[in-house]
Coordinates of C-alpha atoms in Angstrom, one line a residue:
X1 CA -12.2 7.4 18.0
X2 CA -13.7 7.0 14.7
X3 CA -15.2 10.5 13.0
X4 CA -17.4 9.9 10.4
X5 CA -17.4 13.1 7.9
X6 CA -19.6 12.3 5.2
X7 CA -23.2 10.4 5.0
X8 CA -24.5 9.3 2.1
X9 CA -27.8 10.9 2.5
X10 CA -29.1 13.3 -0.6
X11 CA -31.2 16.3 -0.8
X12 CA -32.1 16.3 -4.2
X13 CA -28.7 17.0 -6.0
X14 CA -27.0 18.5 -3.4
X15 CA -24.6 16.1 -1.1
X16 CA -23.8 16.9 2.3
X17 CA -21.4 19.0 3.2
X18 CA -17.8 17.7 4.2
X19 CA -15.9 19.1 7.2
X20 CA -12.4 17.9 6.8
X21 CA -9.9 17.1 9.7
X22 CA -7.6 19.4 8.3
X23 CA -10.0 22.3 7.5
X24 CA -7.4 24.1 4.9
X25 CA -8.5 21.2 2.9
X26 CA -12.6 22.0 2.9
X27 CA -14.0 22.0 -0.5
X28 CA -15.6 25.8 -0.6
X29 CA -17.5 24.7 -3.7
X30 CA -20.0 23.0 -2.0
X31 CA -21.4 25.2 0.4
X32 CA -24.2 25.6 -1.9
X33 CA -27.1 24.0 -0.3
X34 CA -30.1 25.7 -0.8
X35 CA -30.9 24.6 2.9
X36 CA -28.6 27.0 4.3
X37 CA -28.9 29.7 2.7
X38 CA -27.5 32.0 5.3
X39 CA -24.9 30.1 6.7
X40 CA -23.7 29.6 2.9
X41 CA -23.5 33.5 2.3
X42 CA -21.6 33.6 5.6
X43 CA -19.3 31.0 5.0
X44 CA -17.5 32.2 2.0
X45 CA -16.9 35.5 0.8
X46 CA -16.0 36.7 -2.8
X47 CA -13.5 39.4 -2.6
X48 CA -13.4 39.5 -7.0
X49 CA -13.4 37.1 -9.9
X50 CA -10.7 34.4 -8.1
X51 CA -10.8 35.6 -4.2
X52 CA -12.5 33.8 -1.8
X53 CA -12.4 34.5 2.0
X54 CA -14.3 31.8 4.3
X55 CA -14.7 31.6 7.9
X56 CA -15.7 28.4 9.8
X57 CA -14.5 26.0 12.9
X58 CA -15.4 23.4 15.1
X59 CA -16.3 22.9 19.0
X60 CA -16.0 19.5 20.4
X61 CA -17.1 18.3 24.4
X62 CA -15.9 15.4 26.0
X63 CA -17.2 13.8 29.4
X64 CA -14.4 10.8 30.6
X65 CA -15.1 8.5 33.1
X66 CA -12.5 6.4 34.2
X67 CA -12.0 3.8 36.9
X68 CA -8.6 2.3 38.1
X69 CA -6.7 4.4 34.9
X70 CA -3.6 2.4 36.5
X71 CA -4.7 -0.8 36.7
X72 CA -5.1 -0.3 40.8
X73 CA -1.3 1.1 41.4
X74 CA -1.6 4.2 42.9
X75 CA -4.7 5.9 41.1
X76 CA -5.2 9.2 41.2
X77 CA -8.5 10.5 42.7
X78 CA -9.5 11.9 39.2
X79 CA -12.7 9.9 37.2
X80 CA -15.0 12.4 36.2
X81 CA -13.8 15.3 33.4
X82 CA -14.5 17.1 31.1
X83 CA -12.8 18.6 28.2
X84 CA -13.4 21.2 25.5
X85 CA -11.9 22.0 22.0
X86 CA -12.0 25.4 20.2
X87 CA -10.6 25.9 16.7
X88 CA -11.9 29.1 14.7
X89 CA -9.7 30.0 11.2
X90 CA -10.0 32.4 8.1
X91 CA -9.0 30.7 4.8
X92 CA -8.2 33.2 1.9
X93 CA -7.5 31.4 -1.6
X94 CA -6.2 34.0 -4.2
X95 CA -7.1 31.5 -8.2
X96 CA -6.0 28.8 -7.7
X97 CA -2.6 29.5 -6.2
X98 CA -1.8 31.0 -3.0
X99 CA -3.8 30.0 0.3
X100 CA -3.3 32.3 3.4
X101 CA -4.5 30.1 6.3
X102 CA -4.7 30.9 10.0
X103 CA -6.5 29.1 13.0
X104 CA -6.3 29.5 16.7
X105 CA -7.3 27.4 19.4
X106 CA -8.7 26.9 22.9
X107 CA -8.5 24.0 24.4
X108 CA -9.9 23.7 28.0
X109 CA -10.5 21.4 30.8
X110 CA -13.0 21.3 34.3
X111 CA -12.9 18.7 37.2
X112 CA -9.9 17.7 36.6
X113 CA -7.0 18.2 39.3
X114 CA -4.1 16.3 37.5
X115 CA -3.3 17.7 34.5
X116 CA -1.6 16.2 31.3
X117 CA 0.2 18.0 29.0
X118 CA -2.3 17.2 26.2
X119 CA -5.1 18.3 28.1
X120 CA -5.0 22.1 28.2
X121 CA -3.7 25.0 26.2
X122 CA -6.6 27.8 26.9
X123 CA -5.1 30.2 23.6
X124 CA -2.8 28.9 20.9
X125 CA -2.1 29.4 17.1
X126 CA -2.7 25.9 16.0
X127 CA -2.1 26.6 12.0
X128 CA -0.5 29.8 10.1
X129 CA 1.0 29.3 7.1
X130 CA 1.2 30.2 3.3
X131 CA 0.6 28.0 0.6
X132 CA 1.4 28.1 -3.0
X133 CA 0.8 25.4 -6.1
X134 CA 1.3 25.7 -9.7
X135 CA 0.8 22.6 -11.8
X136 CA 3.5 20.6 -10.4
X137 CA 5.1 22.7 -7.6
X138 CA 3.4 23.1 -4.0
X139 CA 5.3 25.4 -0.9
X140 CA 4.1 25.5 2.3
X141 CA 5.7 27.3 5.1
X142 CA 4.7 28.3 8.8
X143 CA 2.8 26.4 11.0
X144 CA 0.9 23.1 10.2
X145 CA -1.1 20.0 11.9
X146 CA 0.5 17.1 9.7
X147 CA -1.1 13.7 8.8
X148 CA 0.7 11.0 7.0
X149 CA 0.0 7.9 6.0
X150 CA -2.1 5.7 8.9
X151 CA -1.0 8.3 11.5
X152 CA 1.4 5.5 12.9
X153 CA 4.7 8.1 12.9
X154 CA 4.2 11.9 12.2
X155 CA 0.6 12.9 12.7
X156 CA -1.8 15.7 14.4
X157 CA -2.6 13.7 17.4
X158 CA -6.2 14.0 16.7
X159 CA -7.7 12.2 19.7
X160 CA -6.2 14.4 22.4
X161 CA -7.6 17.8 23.7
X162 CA -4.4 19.5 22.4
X163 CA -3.7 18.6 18.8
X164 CA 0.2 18.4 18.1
X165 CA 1.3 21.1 15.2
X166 CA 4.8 22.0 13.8
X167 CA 6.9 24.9 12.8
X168 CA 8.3 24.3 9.6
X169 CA 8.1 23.8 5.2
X170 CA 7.5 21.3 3.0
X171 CA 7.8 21.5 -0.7
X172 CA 6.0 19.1 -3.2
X173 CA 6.5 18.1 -6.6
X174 CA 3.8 15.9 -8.8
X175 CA 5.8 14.2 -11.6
X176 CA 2.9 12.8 -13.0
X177 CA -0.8 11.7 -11.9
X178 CA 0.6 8.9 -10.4
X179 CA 3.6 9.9 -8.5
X180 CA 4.4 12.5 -6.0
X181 CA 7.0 13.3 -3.8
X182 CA 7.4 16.0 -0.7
X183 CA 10.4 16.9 0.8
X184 CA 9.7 18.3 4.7
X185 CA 11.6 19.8 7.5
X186 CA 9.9 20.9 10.8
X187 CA 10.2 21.8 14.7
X188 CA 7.5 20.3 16.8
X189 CA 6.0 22.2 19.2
X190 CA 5.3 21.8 23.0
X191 CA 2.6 23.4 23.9
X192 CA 2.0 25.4 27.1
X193 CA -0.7 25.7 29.3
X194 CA -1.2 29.8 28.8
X195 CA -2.6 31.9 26.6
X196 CA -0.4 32.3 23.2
X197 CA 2.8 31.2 25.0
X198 CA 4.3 28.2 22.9
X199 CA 8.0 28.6 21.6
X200 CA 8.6 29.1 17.6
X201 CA 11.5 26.5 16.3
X202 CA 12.4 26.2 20.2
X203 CA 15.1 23.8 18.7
X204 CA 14.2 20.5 20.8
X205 CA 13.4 18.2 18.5
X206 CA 13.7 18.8 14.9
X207 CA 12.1 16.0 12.2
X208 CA 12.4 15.9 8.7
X209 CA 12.6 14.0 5.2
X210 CA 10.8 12.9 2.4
X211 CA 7.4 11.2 1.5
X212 CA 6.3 9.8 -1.9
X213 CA 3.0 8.6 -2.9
X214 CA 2.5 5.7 -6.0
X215 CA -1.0 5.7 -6.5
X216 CA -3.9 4.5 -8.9
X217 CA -7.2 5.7 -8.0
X218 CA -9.2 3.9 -10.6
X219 CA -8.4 0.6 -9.3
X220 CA -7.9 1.6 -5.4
X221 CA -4.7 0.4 -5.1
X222 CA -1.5 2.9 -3.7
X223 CA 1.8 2.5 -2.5
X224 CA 4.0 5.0 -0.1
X225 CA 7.5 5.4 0.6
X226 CA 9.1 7.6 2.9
X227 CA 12.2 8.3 5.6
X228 CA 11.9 10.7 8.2
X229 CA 15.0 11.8 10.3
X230 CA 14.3 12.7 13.7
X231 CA 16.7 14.7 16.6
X232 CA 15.6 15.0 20.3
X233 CA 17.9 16.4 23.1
X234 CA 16.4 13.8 25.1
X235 CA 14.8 10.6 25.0
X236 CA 14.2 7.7 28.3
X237 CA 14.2 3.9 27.3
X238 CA 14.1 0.9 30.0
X239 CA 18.3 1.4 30.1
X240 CA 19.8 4.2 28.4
X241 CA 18.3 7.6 27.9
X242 CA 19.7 10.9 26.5
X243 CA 20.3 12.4 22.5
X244 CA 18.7 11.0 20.1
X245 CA 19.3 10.6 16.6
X246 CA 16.5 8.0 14.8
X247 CA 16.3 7.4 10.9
X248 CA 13.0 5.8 9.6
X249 CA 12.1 4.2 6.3
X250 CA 8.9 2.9 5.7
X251 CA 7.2 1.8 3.3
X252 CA 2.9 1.4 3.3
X253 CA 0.5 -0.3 0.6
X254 CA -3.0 -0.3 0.1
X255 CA -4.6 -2.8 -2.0
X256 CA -8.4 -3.6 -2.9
X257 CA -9.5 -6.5 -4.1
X258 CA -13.3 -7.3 -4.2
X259 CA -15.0 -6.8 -1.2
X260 CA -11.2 -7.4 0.6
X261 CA -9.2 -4.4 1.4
X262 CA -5.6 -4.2 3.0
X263 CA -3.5 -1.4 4.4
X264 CA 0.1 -2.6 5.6
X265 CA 3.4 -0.9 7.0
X266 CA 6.7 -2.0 7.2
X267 CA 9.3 0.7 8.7
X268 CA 12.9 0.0 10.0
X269 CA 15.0 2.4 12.1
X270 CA 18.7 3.1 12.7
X271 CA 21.0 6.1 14.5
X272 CA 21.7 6.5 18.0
X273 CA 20.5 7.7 21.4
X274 CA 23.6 8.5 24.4
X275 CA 26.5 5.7 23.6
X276 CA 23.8 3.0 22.1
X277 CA 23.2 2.3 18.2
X278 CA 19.9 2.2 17.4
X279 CA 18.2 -1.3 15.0
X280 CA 14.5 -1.4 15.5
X281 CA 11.4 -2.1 13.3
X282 CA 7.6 -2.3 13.1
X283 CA 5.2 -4.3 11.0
X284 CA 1.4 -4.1 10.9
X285 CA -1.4 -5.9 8.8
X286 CA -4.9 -4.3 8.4
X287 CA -7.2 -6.2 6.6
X288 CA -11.6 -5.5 6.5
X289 CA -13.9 -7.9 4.5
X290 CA -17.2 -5.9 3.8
X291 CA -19.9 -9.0 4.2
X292 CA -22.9 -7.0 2.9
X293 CA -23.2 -3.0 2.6
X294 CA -24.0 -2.9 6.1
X295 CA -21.4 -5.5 7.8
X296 CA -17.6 -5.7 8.4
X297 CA -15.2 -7.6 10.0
X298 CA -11.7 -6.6 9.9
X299 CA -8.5 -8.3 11.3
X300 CA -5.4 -6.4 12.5
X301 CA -2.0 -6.9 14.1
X302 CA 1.5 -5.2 14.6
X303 CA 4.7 -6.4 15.8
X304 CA 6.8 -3.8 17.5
X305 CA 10.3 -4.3 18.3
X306 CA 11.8 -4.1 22.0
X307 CA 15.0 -4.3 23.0
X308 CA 16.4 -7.9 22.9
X309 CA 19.4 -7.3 25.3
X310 CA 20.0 -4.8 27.7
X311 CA 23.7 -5.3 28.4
X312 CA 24.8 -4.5 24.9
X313 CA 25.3 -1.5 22.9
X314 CA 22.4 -1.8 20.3
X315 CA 18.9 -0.3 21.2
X316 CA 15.9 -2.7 19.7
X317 CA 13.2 -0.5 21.3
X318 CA 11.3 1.3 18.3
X319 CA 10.2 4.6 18.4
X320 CA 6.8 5.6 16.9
X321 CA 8.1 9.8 16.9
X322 CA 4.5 11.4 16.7
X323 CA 2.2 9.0 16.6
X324 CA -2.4 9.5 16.5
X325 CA -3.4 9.7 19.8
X326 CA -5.8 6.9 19.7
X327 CA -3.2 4.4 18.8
X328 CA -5.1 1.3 20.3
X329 CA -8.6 3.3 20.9
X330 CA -9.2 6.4 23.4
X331 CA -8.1 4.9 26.2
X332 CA -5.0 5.2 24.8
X333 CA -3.1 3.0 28.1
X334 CA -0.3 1.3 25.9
X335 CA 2.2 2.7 23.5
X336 CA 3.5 1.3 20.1
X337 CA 7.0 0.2 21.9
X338 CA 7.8 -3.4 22.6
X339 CA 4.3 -4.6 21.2
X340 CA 2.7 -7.1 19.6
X341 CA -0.7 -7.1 19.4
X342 CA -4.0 -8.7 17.5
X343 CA -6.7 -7.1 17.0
X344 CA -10.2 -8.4 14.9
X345 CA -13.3 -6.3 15.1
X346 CA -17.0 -6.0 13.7
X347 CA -18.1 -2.7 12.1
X348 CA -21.6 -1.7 11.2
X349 CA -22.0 1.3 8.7
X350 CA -25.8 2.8 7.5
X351 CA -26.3 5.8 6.6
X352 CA -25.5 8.0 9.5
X353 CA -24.9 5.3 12.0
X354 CA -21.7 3.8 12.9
X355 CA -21.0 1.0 15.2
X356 CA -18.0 -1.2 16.3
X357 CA -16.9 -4.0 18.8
X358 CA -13.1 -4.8 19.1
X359 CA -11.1 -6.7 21.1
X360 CA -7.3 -6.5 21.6
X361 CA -4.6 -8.8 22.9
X362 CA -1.4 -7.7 24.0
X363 CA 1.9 -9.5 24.2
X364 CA 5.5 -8.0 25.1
X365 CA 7.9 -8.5 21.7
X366 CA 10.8 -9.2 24.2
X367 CA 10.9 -10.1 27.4
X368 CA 14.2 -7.9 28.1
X369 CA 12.3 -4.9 27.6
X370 CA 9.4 -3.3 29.6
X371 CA 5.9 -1.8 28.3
X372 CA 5.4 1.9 27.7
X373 CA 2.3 4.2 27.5
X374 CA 1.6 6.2 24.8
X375 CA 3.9 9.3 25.2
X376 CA 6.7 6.9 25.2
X377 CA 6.5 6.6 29.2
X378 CA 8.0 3.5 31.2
X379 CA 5.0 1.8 32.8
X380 CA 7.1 -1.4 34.1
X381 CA 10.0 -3.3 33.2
X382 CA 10.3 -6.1 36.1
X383 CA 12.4 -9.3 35.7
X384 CA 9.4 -11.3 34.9
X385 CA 10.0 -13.8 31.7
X386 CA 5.9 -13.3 30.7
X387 CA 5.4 -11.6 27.5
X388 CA 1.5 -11.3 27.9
X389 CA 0.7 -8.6 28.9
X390 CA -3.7 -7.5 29.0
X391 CA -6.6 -8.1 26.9
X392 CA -8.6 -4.7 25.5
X393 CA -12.2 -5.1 24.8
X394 CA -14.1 -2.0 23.0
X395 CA -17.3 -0.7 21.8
X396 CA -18.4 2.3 19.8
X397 CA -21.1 4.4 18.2
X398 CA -20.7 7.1 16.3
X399 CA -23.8 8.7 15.0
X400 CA -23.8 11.7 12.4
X401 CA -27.3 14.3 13.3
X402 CA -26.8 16.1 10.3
X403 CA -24.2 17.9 8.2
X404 CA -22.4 19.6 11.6
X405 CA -23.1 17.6 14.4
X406 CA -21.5 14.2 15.1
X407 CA -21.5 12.2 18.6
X408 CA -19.4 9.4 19.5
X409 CA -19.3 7.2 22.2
X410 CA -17.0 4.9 23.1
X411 CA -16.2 2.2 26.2
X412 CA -13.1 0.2 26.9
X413 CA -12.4 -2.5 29.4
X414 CA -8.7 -3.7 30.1
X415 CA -8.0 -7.0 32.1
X416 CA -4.4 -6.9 32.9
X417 CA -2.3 -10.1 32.2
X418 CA 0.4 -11.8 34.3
X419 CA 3.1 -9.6 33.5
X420 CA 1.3 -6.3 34.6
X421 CA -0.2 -8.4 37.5
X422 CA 3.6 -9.0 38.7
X423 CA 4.3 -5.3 38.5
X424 CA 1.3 -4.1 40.8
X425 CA -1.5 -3.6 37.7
X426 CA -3.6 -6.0 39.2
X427 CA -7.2 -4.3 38.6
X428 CA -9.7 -3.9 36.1
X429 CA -9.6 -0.3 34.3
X430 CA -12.9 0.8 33.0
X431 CA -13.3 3.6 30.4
X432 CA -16.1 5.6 29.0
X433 CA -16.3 8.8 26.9
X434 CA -18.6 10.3 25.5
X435 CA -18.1 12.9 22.8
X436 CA -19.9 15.7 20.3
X437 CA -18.7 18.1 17.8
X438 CA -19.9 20.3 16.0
X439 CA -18.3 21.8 12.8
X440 CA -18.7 25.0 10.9

């Protein structure tokens, strides 16, 4: 899902406020609209000549309607939900160096009897940390949402009810003002269902690493380079499962040129899971042509690697770690394993008005390996040679009421191909979601 967080609207001098995704990041010089005069003197509090202490949030409702959400082999009864999202946080900012953050969370669901894991968590601490910066330095430590790069590998997980957050530091250091690097070591957490009952470094799954950003923002053009380690006590491919040990290094660019914009990823992986060595690799082009200031069209495509032979010792099958929920749209059926995928789409931006068709055609990399869902689950992995595997076709609009309130809504149709058909997916899925948020 696509949340727009800015319009372009004016009132006089003053811009519209911004509501980041990461709230910690929110801008408290702007809430200065005369408009909201009120809400402004609630918002932010001065505490002396360099304290500030704001308040603020977000709510956000979802109504899902699914039909045949497997493809026709053995659906649950479930197509009607809803789903609810609380966050509510203080942010206290002492000059321009330390930031004391903390936000909790509710996230709730109703007419639903099968429950995922990402689907309810009714209390939670979804950030706490401390932050401190000088000119070059930055430390953070305690618990974070994290969002790097494209959100391909070690992200918040946005789309879901439950966001995914981590217990952990990460230190940074800006060598100049084009180049920075961040050094990062943190314990993902599972959440539970309860009230204030998830585990602190339970010790699971540990990831960690380094990210550096090469960047010119006069001429829109940046590059990244990164490696992540990553340990999990357990992890289930098509033919081996158990410990895990997966290195990543990737590298992404973004380039501008004209009206034509790119934003590419290469990342390779190596280590180990049970008695297999582990060689796998992911590619992806995104490209978007702006036709007029209203009109896009935008071409995209990854290749993910699957396993090439399951009788010897090397696993091919890549693993995306953390990826964004909404990896190939809301609907979020297939996983970035054993992929490859094209993807072109239309996109129409005015003012506050967004809208989008897409359509998506999936292939299986290898034909030795099966297709997963998103959270890294098996779908099928029958003896069929066919690589094709469904087409996706999507439409969205997202429209923006004013400076808090934002609705989306969003369809998806899958057709399963032959391979799925072989396995028992022989039906039609229909999705539809509807979405509003409001932030604060």
């Amino acid at each position: 899902m696509t949340i727009i967080l800015a319009a372009k609207h004016i009132y006089g001098q003053q811009k519209d406020y911004r509501f980041t995704i990461l709230r910690q990041l929110d801008n408290l010089n702007q809430f200065k609209n005369p408009k909201y005069k009120a809400y402004n003197k609630l918002k932010v509090l001065s505490l002396g000549d360099s304290t500030r202490l704001s308040f603020g949030g977000s709510y956000r409702t979802q109504w899902e309607h699914i039909n045949n959400q497997r493809l026709g082999l053995n659906d649950p009864n479930d197509e009607n939900w809803y789903l609810g999202r609380l966050f509510l946080h203080s942010d206290l900012r002492i000059g321009n160096r330390w930031q004391v953050f903390i936000e909790i969370g509710s996230s709730h669901t109703a007419s639903r009897e099968i429950f995922r894991p990402v689907d309810r968590d009714i209390w939670h601490i979804n950030q706490g940390f401390t932050h401190y910066r000088n000119t070059r330095f930055e430390v953070i430590l305690g618990r974070e949402n994290l969002n790097y790069g494209s959100g391909r590998i070690l992200t918040l997980r946005e789309g879901p009810n439950v966001r995914q957050f981590y217990d952990g530091s990460r230190v940074n250091y800006r060598w100049n003002n084009r180049l920075k690097s961040e050094l990062l070591f943190y314990s993902p957490v599972k959440n539970q269902p309860g009230a204030f009952d998830n585990d602190f470094l339970l010790g699971d799954e540990f990831v960690w690493g380094s990210y550096n950003w090469i960047g010119n923002k006069m001429n829109k053009n940046s590059f990244e380079i990164y490696y992540l380690g990553y340990d999990a006590k357990l992890e289930r491919y098509h033919n081996v499962q158990g410990e895990e040990t997966r290195h990543s290094i990737g590298t992404r660019m973004m380039h501008k040129l004209g009206d034509l914009s790119f934003n590419n990823e290469f990342l390779y992986q190596f280590g180990n899971v049970a008695n297999q060595d582990i060689s796998a690799w992911t590619a992806s082009i995104n490209s978007l042509y702006k036709l007029t200031d209203s009109f896009s069209i935008g071409l995209n495509g990854e290749l993910v690697s699957g396993d090439r032979d399951a009788s010897d010792d090397v696993l091919n099958t890549f693993n995306p770690l953390y990826p964004k929920g909404a990896y190939f749209g809301r609907v979020a059926f297939f996983g970035p394993y054993n992929l490859m995928d094209v993807h072109p789409y239309i996109q129409f931006r005015r003012n506050r008005l967004m809208i989008e068709l897409e359509y998506y055609r999936f292939y299986r990399f290898s034909d030795e390996d099966g297709v997963y869902g998103l959270p890294g689950q098996l779908l099928t992995n029958n003896e069929s040679g066919e690589k094709f595997i469904a087409n996706q076709f999507g439409f969205e609009i997202n429209y923006r009421w004013n400076d808090f309130l934002i609705s989306d809504l969003e369809l998806n149709f899958i057709d399963p191909g032959v391979f799925l058909n072989n396995s028992g997916f022989e039906q039609n899925l229909f999705y539809l979601l509807w979405t509003t948020q409001i932030n604060f």
